[in-house]
XYZ file of C-alpha atoms in Angstrom:
569
model
C 0.000 0.000 0.000
C 2.969 2.324 0.445
C 3.344 3.020 -3.284
C -0.367 3.842 -3.578
C -0.128 6.323 -0.705
C 2.955 7.997 -2.174
C 1.289 8.414 -5.577
C -1.821 9.918 -4.006
C 0.320 12.415 -2.077
C 2.322 13.368 -5.166
C -0.862 13.739 -7.254
C -2.325 16.107 -4.654
C 0.900 18.111 -4.609
C 0.918 18.521 -8.394
C -2.733 19.622 -8.344
C -2.060 22.246 -5.678
C 0.980 23.613 -7.466
C -0.884 23.778 -10.781
C -3.520 25.943 -9.115
C -0.909 28.246 -7.611
C 1.080 28.809 -10.785
C -2.110 29.523 -12.723
C -2.653 32.883 -10.981
C -2.950 35.960 -13.222
C -0.109 38.469 -13.618
C 0.146 41.984 -12.161
C -1.351 45.040 -13.887
C 0.807 46.686 -16.583
C 2.378 50.139 -15.923
C 2.328 53.106 -18.299
C 4.395 52.057 -21.277
C 7.054 54.630 -22.135
C 8.070 55.141 -25.748
C 11.679 54.844 -24.635
C 13.266 53.911 -21.304
C 16.975 54.493 -20.727
C 19.407 54.381 -17.843
C 22.964 55.533 -17.129
C 25.447 55.511 -14.265
C 27.109 58.638 -12.984
C 29.671 59.865 -10.520
C 28.876 61.741 -7.312
C 27.786 65.308 -8.057
C 26.753 64.713 -11.658
C 23.424 66.217 -12.656
C 20.782 65.384 -15.229
C 22.011 68.300 -17.307
C 25.412 66.597 -17.580
C 23.741 63.563 -19.120
C 21.836 65.808 -21.547
C 25.225 66.936 -22.898
C 26.450 63.325 -23.233
C 23.571 61.373 -24.845
C 25.901 58.523 -25.784
C 26.049 57.494 -22.109
C 22.394 56.484 -22.060
C 21.682 52.744 -22.344
C 18.195 52.371 -23.793
C 17.559 48.774 -22.832
C 16.767 46.818 -19.656
C 20.287 45.380 -19.299
C 23.814 46.423 -18.297
C 23.040 48.044 -14.940
C 26.229 48.790 -13.010
C 26.769 47.546 -9.461
C 26.912 50.293 -6.836
C 27.244 53.525 -8.865
C 27.295 56.842 -6.986
C 24.245 57.939 -8.989
C 21.808 56.082 -11.221
C 19.967 58.034 -13.914
C 16.694 57.014 -15.567
C 14.868 58.602 -18.505
C 11.337 57.902 -19.756
C 10.033 59.395 -23.001
C 6.258 59.561 -23.465
C 5.309 60.155 -27.100
C 1.868 58.506 -27.154
C -0.803 61.248 -26.857
C -3.463 58.621 -26.091
C -1.620 57.292 -23.048
C -2.876 58.369 -19.612
C -0.997 61.174 -17.892
C 1.941 60.018 -15.776
C 1.611 61.280 -12.204
C 4.022 59.216 -10.117
C 7.166 57.134 -10.141
C 6.807 53.602 -8.765
C 9.823 51.392 -8.098
C 10.977 48.521 -5.925
C 11.400 49.508 -2.288
C 15.146 49.871 -1.833
C 17.418 52.220 0.158
C 18.690 55.435 -1.432
C 20.075 58.782 -0.293
C 17.969 61.094 -2.478
C 15.906 61.014 -5.666
C 15.567 63.987 -8.022
C 12.779 63.923 -10.621
C 12.705 66.305 -13.600
C 9.611 66.569 -15.796
C 9.402 68.301 -19.193
C 5.797 68.645 -20.336
C 4.359 68.916 -23.846
C 4.583 72.712 -23.710
C 8.278 72.626 -22.799
C 7.714 73.648 -19.177
C 10.106 72.227 -16.601
C 9.267 70.803 -13.184
C 11.823 69.514 -10.646
C 11.350 67.851 -7.287
C 13.847 66.341 -4.873
C 12.917 63.621 -2.376
C 14.625 61.879 0.498
C 13.860 58.370 1.780
C 11.417 59.876 4.287
C 9.270 61.169 1.411
C 8.765 57.774 -0.226
C 5.334 56.234 0.360
C 5.252 52.451 0.535
C 2.419 50.448 -0.999
C 0.617 47.666 0.827
C -0.123 45.893 -2.481
C 3.448 44.971 -3.289
C 7.061 45.685 -2.270
C 7.034 49.074 -3.990
C 7.451 52.735 -3.080
C 5.873 55.774 -4.768
C 7.080 59.324 -5.408
C 4.804 61.909 -7.060
C 5.982 63.637 -10.233
C 6.400 67.418 -10.207
C 3.186 69.079 -11.436
C 3.224 70.807 -14.820
C 0.479 72.425 -16.882
C 0.544 69.856 -19.633
C 1.118 66.112 -19.655
C 4.757 65.045 -19.224
C 6.690 64.379 -22.415
C 9.906 63.318 -20.690
C 10.626 62.208 -17.142
C 14.245 62.008 -15.953
C 15.299 60.643 -12.575
C 18.546 60.794 -10.612
C 18.893 58.280 -7.749
C 21.768 59.087 -5.402
C 23.530 56.170 -3.721
C 21.218 53.329 -4.770
C 21.740 50.123 -2.770
C 20.307 47.769 -5.341
C 20.067 47.549 -9.123
C 16.342 46.798 -9.047
C 15.515 50.301 -7.865
C 16.285 51.272 -11.445
C 15.389 48.147 -13.407
C 11.905 47.898 -11.876
C 11.108 51.627 -11.969
C 8.004 52.659 -13.939
C 5.582 55.538 -14.326
C 2.047 55.330 -13.013
C -1.156 57.124 -13.951
C -2.217 57.857 -10.353
C -0.498 60.044 -7.797
C -0.931 57.335 -5.152
C 0.655 54.684 -7.380
C -0.732 51.225 -8.068
C 0.753 47.942 -6.990
C -0.122 44.384 -7.841
C -3.379 43.351 -9.409
C -5.905 42.340 -6.738
C -5.837 38.699 -7.810
C -2.079 38.646 -7.195
C -2.535 40.340 -3.819
C -5.045 37.654 -2.853
C -2.653 34.920 -4.034
C 0.261 36.394 -2.051
C -1.914 36.782 1.042
C -3.048 33.162 0.635
C 0.591 32.042 0.508
C 1.333 33.920 3.738
C -1.642 32.168 5.296
C -0.466 28.826 3.908
C 2.823 29.244 5.727
C 1.026 29.458 9.066
C -0.666 26.054 8.622
C 2.528 23.939 8.240
C 4.113 26.008 11.001
C 1.400 24.910 13.440
C 1.456 21.393 12.000
C 5.193 21.138 12.548
C 4.826 22.321 16.142
C 2.385 19.468 16.670
C 4.780 17.004 15.056
C 7.658 18.229 17.205
C 5.669 17.729 20.401
C 5.064 14.098 19.401
C 8.291 13.449 17.506
C 11.238 15.434 18.820
C 13.415 15.192 15.749
C 15.874 17.781 14.520
C 14.479 17.992 11.002
C 11.052 19.035 12.343
C 12.653 21.790 14.412
C 14.679 23.070 11.455
C 11.572 23.082 9.271
C 9.775 25.123 11.941
C 12.643 27.634 11.884
C 12.705 27.696 8.089
C 8.945 28.157 7.632
C 8.811 30.783 10.388
C 11.537 32.794 8.655
C 9.782 32.344 5.309
C 6.641 33.802 6.855
C 8.535 36.841 8.160
C 10.238 37.302 4.790
C 6.922 36.993 2.963
C 5.287 39.654 5.131
C 8.168 42.063 4.469
C 8.955 40.954 0.913
C 5.377 41.425 -0.308
C 4.934 44.811 1.369
C 2.129 43.513 3.613
C 4.094 44.700 6.638
C 2.865 48.222 5.820
C -0.643 47.176 6.822
C 0.631 47.030 10.420
C 3.688 49.303 10.466
C 5.653 51.655 8.251
C 9.331 50.605 8.183
C 11.605 52.366 5.725
C 13.194 50.644 2.746
C 16.513 50.162 4.565
C 14.796 48.268 7.392
C 12.866 46.133 4.907
C 16.021 45.220 2.985
C 17.901 44.394 6.198
C 15.167 42.121 7.539
C 14.698 40.500 4.116
C 18.423 39.834 3.822
C 18.641 38.347 7.319
C 15.651 36.134 6.552
C 17.117 35.006 3.210
C 20.412 34.066 4.847
C 18.720 32.342 7.783
C 16.279 30.463 5.519
C 19.165 29.202 3.394
C 21.196 28.203 6.463
C 18.286 26.423 8.155
C 17.456 24.843 4.779
C 20.900 23.234 4.745
C 20.317 21.891 8.250
C 16.852 20.635 7.287
C 18.197 18.713 4.298
C 20.966 17.050 6.270
C 18.666 16.034 9.158
C 15.595 15.100 7.089
C 17.162 12.579 4.729
C 17.866 9.041 5.838
C 21.207 8.498 7.640
C 22.560 6.559 4.635
C 21.434 9.125 2.033
C 24.479 11.385 2.433
C 28.106 10.587 3.245
C 29.360 11.788 6.593
C 31.775 14.258 4.978
C 28.925 15.981 3.118
C 26.846 16.168 6.298
C 29.739 17.813 8.117
C 30.189 20.266 5.222
C 26.510 21.264 5.417
C 26.699 21.839 9.167
C 29.890 23.895 8.828
C 28.550 26.014 5.945
C 25.146 26.888 7.433
C 26.572 29.739 9.607
C 28.597 31.023 6.637
C 25.475 31.250 4.497
C 23.704 33.172 7.247
C 26.719 35.493 7.453
C 26.066 36.495 3.835
C 22.629 37.761 4.873
C 24.167 39.655 7.789
C 26.661 41.309 5.421
C 23.877 42.567 3.149
C 21.782 43.684 6.122
C 24.542 45.990 7.384
C 23.691 49.515 6.219
C 27.227 50.917 6.135
C 27.870 53.321 3.274
C 31.329 51.865 2.642
C 29.702 48.474 1.910
C 27.024 49.860 -0.430
C 28.633 48.941 -3.785
C 28.979 45.306 -2.749
C 26.091 45.000 -0.302
C 23.726 42.944 -2.477
C 26.557 40.636 -3.532
C 26.850 39.235 0.009
C 23.455 37.536 0.054
C 23.607 36.525 -3.629
C 26.973 34.797 -3.176
C 25.762 33.087 0.011
C 22.556 31.869 -1.651
C 24.518 30.669 -4.700
C 26.731 28.597 -2.449
C 23.704 27.143 -0.632
C 22.052 26.267 -3.958
C 25.158 24.375 -5.089
C 25.279 22.438 -1.811
C 21.584 21.534 -1.893
C 21.748 20.494 -5.543
C 24.741 18.271 -4.807
C 22.992 16.728 -1.793
C 19.825 15.964 -3.759
C 21.784 14.283 -6.542
C 23.843 12.286 -4.053
C 20.769 11.174 -2.097
C 19.005 10.165 -5.315
C 21.948 8.041 -6.399
C 22.058 6.385 -2.976
C 18.424 5.331 -3.293
C 16.832 7.724 -0.798
C 13.048 7.357 -0.602
C 12.558 10.823 0.885
C 14.629 12.852 -1.557
C 11.776 13.002 -4.098
C 9.866 15.361 -1.773
C 12.887 17.631 -1.459
C 13.384 17.582 -5.232
C 9.774 18.569 -5.893
C 9.771 21.155 -3.127
C 13.175 22.704 -3.733
C 13.154 22.664 -7.551
C 11.005 25.830 -7.993
C 12.900 27.675 -5.253
C 16.293 26.726 -6.674
C 15.250 27.692 -10.206
C 13.875 31.057 -9.116
C 16.979 31.625 -7.011
C 19.273 30.894 -9.950
C 17.179 33.199 -12.145
C 17.287 36.068 -9.638
C 21.003 35.728 -8.989
C 21.813 35.391 -12.692
C 19.676 38.398 -13.638
C 21.470 40.484 -11.012
C 25.056 39.410 -11.629
C 25.165 38.849 -15.392
C 25.640 42.061 -17.393
C 23.348 41.097 -20.287
C 20.248 40.540 -18.149
C 17.594 42.702 -16.474
C 17.909 42.710 -12.664
C 14.664 41.663 -10.977
C 13.516 40.519 -7.566
C 10.847 38.217 -9.088
C 8.865 38.528 -5.873
C 5.733 36.823 -7.195
C 7.651 33.874 -8.615
C 9.660 33.564 -5.422
C 6.560 33.511 -3.205
C 4.985 30.838 -5.406
C 8.207 28.829 -5.158
C 8.073 29.137 -1.365
C 4.532 27.785 -1.413
C 5.718 24.802 -3.463
C 8.600 24.175 -1.081
C 6.414 24.295 2.016
C 3.757 22.030 0.497
C 6.203 19.399 -0.709
C 8.377 19.381 2.400
C 5.362 19.311 4.708
C 4.072 16.265 2.870
C 7.550 14.788 3.100
C 7.539 15.353 6.857
C 4.209 13.533 7.088
C 5.723 10.584 5.201
C 8.834 10.703 7.389
C 6.652 10.812 10.475
C 4.759 7.729 9.336
C 7.995 5.886 8.584
C 9.482 6.765 11.969
C 6.294 5.665 13.676
C 6.486 2.383 11.759
C 10.111 1.963 12.852
C 9.139 2.714 16.437
C 6.300 0.202 16.315
C 8.673 -2.371 14.868
C 11.177 -1.636 17.607
C 8.493 -2.052 20.265
C 7.330 -5.266 18.629
C 10.853 -6.645 18.596
C 11.346 -5.496 22.180
C 8.158 -7.278 23.171
C 9.401 -10.385 21.406
C 12.704 -10.124 23.259
C 10.850 -9.824 26.547
C 9.010 -13.060 25.821
C 12.031 -15.195 24.988
C 14.867 -13.669 26.972
C 13.570 -14.060 30.502
C 12.928 -11.714 33.381
C 14.322 -11.086 36.813
C 11.926 -12.749 39.250
C 12.007 -9.955 41.847
C 11.810 -6.788 39.762
C 10.298 -8.024 36.498
C 13.188 -6.433 34.545
C 15.256 -8.260 31.967
C 18.081 -10.267 33.457
C 21.733 -10.316 32.502
C 21.444 -13.446 30.389
C 18.708 -11.883 28.230
C 20.602 -8.662 27.536
C 23.785 -10.500 26.627
C 21.858 -12.560 24.062
C 19.925 -9.648 22.564
C 22.376 -6.765 22.908
C 23.324 -6.663 19.204
C 19.677 -6.379 18.140
C 19.048 -3.530 20.543
C 22.286 -1.825 19.518
C 21.150 -1.859 15.879
C 17.807 -0.362 16.939
C 19.655 2.680 18.287
C 20.240 1.788 21.943
C 23.805 3.092 22.002
C 24.031 4.693 25.452
C 24.825 2.256 28.264
C 24.624 3.150 31.961
C 25.515 0.862 34.882
C 23.861 1.940 38.179
C 24.793 0.615 41.611
C 23.111 1.557 44.901
C 25.526 3.053 47.423
C 25.908 1.129 50.721
C 23.004 -1.204 49.910
C 24.345 -3.873 52.290
C 23.609 -1.483 55.139
C 19.876 -1.660 54.288
C 19.816 -5.456 54.349
C 21.828 -5.583 57.573
C 19.686 -3.031 59.433
C 16.201 -3.605 58.034
C 16.248 -7.090 56.546
C 16.098 -8.501 53.069
C 12.385 -7.793 52.663
C 13.017 -4.051 52.923
C 16.016 -4.404 50.652
C 13.835 -6.149 48.059
C 11.286 -3.314 48.304
C 14.067 -0.814 47.569
C 15.171 -2.825 44.529
C 11.597 -2.848 43.204
C 11.404 0.942 43.496
C 14.697 1.261 41.600
C 13.407 -1.053 38.861
C 10.136 0.878 38.494
C 11.971 4.217 38.281
C 14.459 3.068 35.642
C 11.699 1.476 33.537
C 9.712 4.718 33.220
C 11.767 6.079 30.296
C 9.964 4.917 27.094
C 13.218 5.048 25.092
C 15.238 2.961 27.549
C 15.620 -0.710 28.428
C 16.217 -1.438 32.107
C 18.037 -4.606 33.220
C 18.889 -6.018 36.637
C 22.421 -7.335 36.435
C 22.368 -8.892 39.914
C 22.238 -7.738 43.528
C 21.926 -3.953 43.690
C 23.449 -3.399 40.228
C 21.250 -2.309 37.306
C 21.928 -1.463 33.667
C 20.159 0.883 31.267
C 20.342 0.970 27.468
C 19.011 4.234 26.054
C 18.469 5.844 22.672
C 17.197 9.166 21.372
C 18.127 12.801 22.125
C 19.637 13.584 25.523
C 20.006 9.931 26.492
C 22.894 10.594 28.882
C 21.053 13.399 30.688
C 17.923 11.280 30.924
C 19.875 8.447 32.528
C 21.406 10.788 35.070
C 17.986 12.213 35.929
C 16.787 8.673 36.605
C 19.757 8.088 38.927
C 19.112 11.301 40.849
C 15.388 10.546 41.109
C 16.052 7.270 42.929
C 16.676 8.926 46.306
C 13.317 10.720 46.306
C 11.366 7.731 45.025
C 12.885 5.301 47.523
C 12.241 7.680 50.435
C 8.594 8.076 49.363
C 7.848 4.371 48.879
C 10.078 2.800 51.561
C 10.017 5.144 54.592
C 11.952 4.660 57.794
C 15.323 3.752 56.310
C 17.058 6.345 58.423
C 19.271 7.674 55.632
C 19.084 8.838 52.012
C 19.726 6.051 49.535
C 21.919 7.241 46.664
C 23.330 5.611 43.563
C 26.475 5.846 41.485
C 26.585 5.430 37.736
C 29.084 4.787 34.963
C 27.826 5.831 31.504
C 29.167 5.513 27.966
C 27.663 7.076 24.814
C 29.041 5.004 21.959
C 28.964 6.099 18.304
C 25.633 7.937 18.317
C 25.851 8.370 14.506
C 25.395 4.623 14.199
C 28.257 3.327 12.043
C 30.393 1.269 14.467
C 29.719 -2.000 16.279
C 30.821 -3.096 19.733
C 30.479 -6.215 21.874
C 28.404 -6.110 25.027
C 31.258 -7.240 27.243
C 33.568 -4.488 26.004
C 31.013 -1.712 26.447
C 29.933 -3.065 29.834
C 33.551 -3.237 30.975
C 34.016 0.468 30.212
C 30.826 1.375 32.060
C 31.889 -0.743 35.019
C 35.237 1.029 35.102
C 33.510 4.400 35.164
C 31.195 3.166 37.927
C 34.234 2.149 39.985
C 35.678 5.617 39.439
C 32.401 7.229 40.630
C 32.543 5.087 43.781
C 36.164 6.007 44.383
C 35.444 9.729 44.091
C 32.781 9.652 46.800
C 29.679 7.939 45.340
C 26.355 9.591 44.448
C 27.637 10.770 41.060
C 27.856 9.916 37.386
C 31.049 9.353 35.424
C 30.505 9.465 31.689
C 32.346 9.159 28.376
C 31.386 9.740 24.754
C 33.239 7.375 22.452
C 33.528 6.846 18.702
C 35.584 3.676 19.008
C 37.711 1.740 21.460
C 41.483 1.783 21.692
C 43.843 -0.066 24.025
C 44.991 3.227 25.615
C 43.500 4.346 28.925
C 40.444 6.560 28.494
C 40.095 10.005 30.069
C 37.196 10.265 32.486
C 35.070 13.243 33.403
C 32.242 13.681 35.847
């Protein structure tokens, strides 16, 4: 039935994505007869460009990175076109914008604006500046942008027929708002999954989707419904979110795929590079004037690096037969393609720089849908593995034998079944011994001593991800798996004193326990014999006794060597 379920999930995903990518496009701006741009040095004016017409580039390509001034020119020769009343462009930091209008009668109008004068739209990531008023309709509009922080402030500039400016078409606004709402659903779903299944990949997906939601609110301009941040703040938050999304995306990929899907070296590379990718977003978010010419390059280089890593991981996982990689491929493909398109359009000289906000938001929706479905599949598989582990554990309980007093497994059973449990992930071993237990038997009798042992057994058996064994006398053993196994074992040891005092009163002293604990190869690639691992735990237990009892001595090992091992409390 598995293949039927997978096909149903994939069919639903394709249907949802088809509906998303079928949304209509944004409304068209006023079409200028000619649109040109040019780069200038600090202090140059529009009049200087009038005397050097050969400097104008009348196409949508070849925008320079970080010029001191960016000049734009729009010629309006169509008498039937509506009157241009405002300049609309992508919200981006700048020092000042000067707009010069020449109307059909030859009259001149000039206005100068600072970033405080720009009005931000709530129907898209755009800002609006009104054109200077003239008696007749404008015939030519020229713009000088001082210290632009991004190429798209020029490449996405257009004239609008209303003084307030118009943003996206309403159908696009509804689609973008729906995507923001869609991000909330998997965010809540993932929180629910994490409560039940405390796995790293669920946590990283929560971080990633949460950051996507923040970026979507700022990147679509919807933040201006609630607040009015300036363009510099928007760019900084967007850049931080982009870097953090890419970094958490790397961590999600490496924790979501099966342990055998990626080689250990590639996993380590992902973990090491995630902070570097985030650093690219931090670099772009810094609003220092000295960094302005290269500011946008920081996040684009970081994202390019992340794209290469993710692409390599997907190919590697596919070749290694990963069953989960198909969800990442479907989910990440639109995002990676849009990312490559945006980066290429910004860095390559023969292309038009664009933020492609609508495409990017649609790609985010695809990513969240596919990866959320993948998490559901992963959740089902992990639950199946857990059920299998419990079934095998139940089987072991039936054939291995129990300790007659406590009902725990006995030493003979664990020695026979240790390898099976080790393969199921029980790779933390703890040996617990009650301190001065003979004193209880001598003072209160063996019946009281047996009652104490039963309390110890019940306490150690409460951890659902642990197997408790009575090795003999007052010595017990725990095999644990899952996150924080060592800390969980130590909490069990420390809880013994309280539990014994509550159930077996009148002992006259606090009963404590010492423990020797070894975490062995938590990544799951090495094998070890029970006797060897137990010997190391026993040695650590002896050390805990020697140092005063009532303590835990622990080690984390990746393999065993003949040399003496360093111990730490």
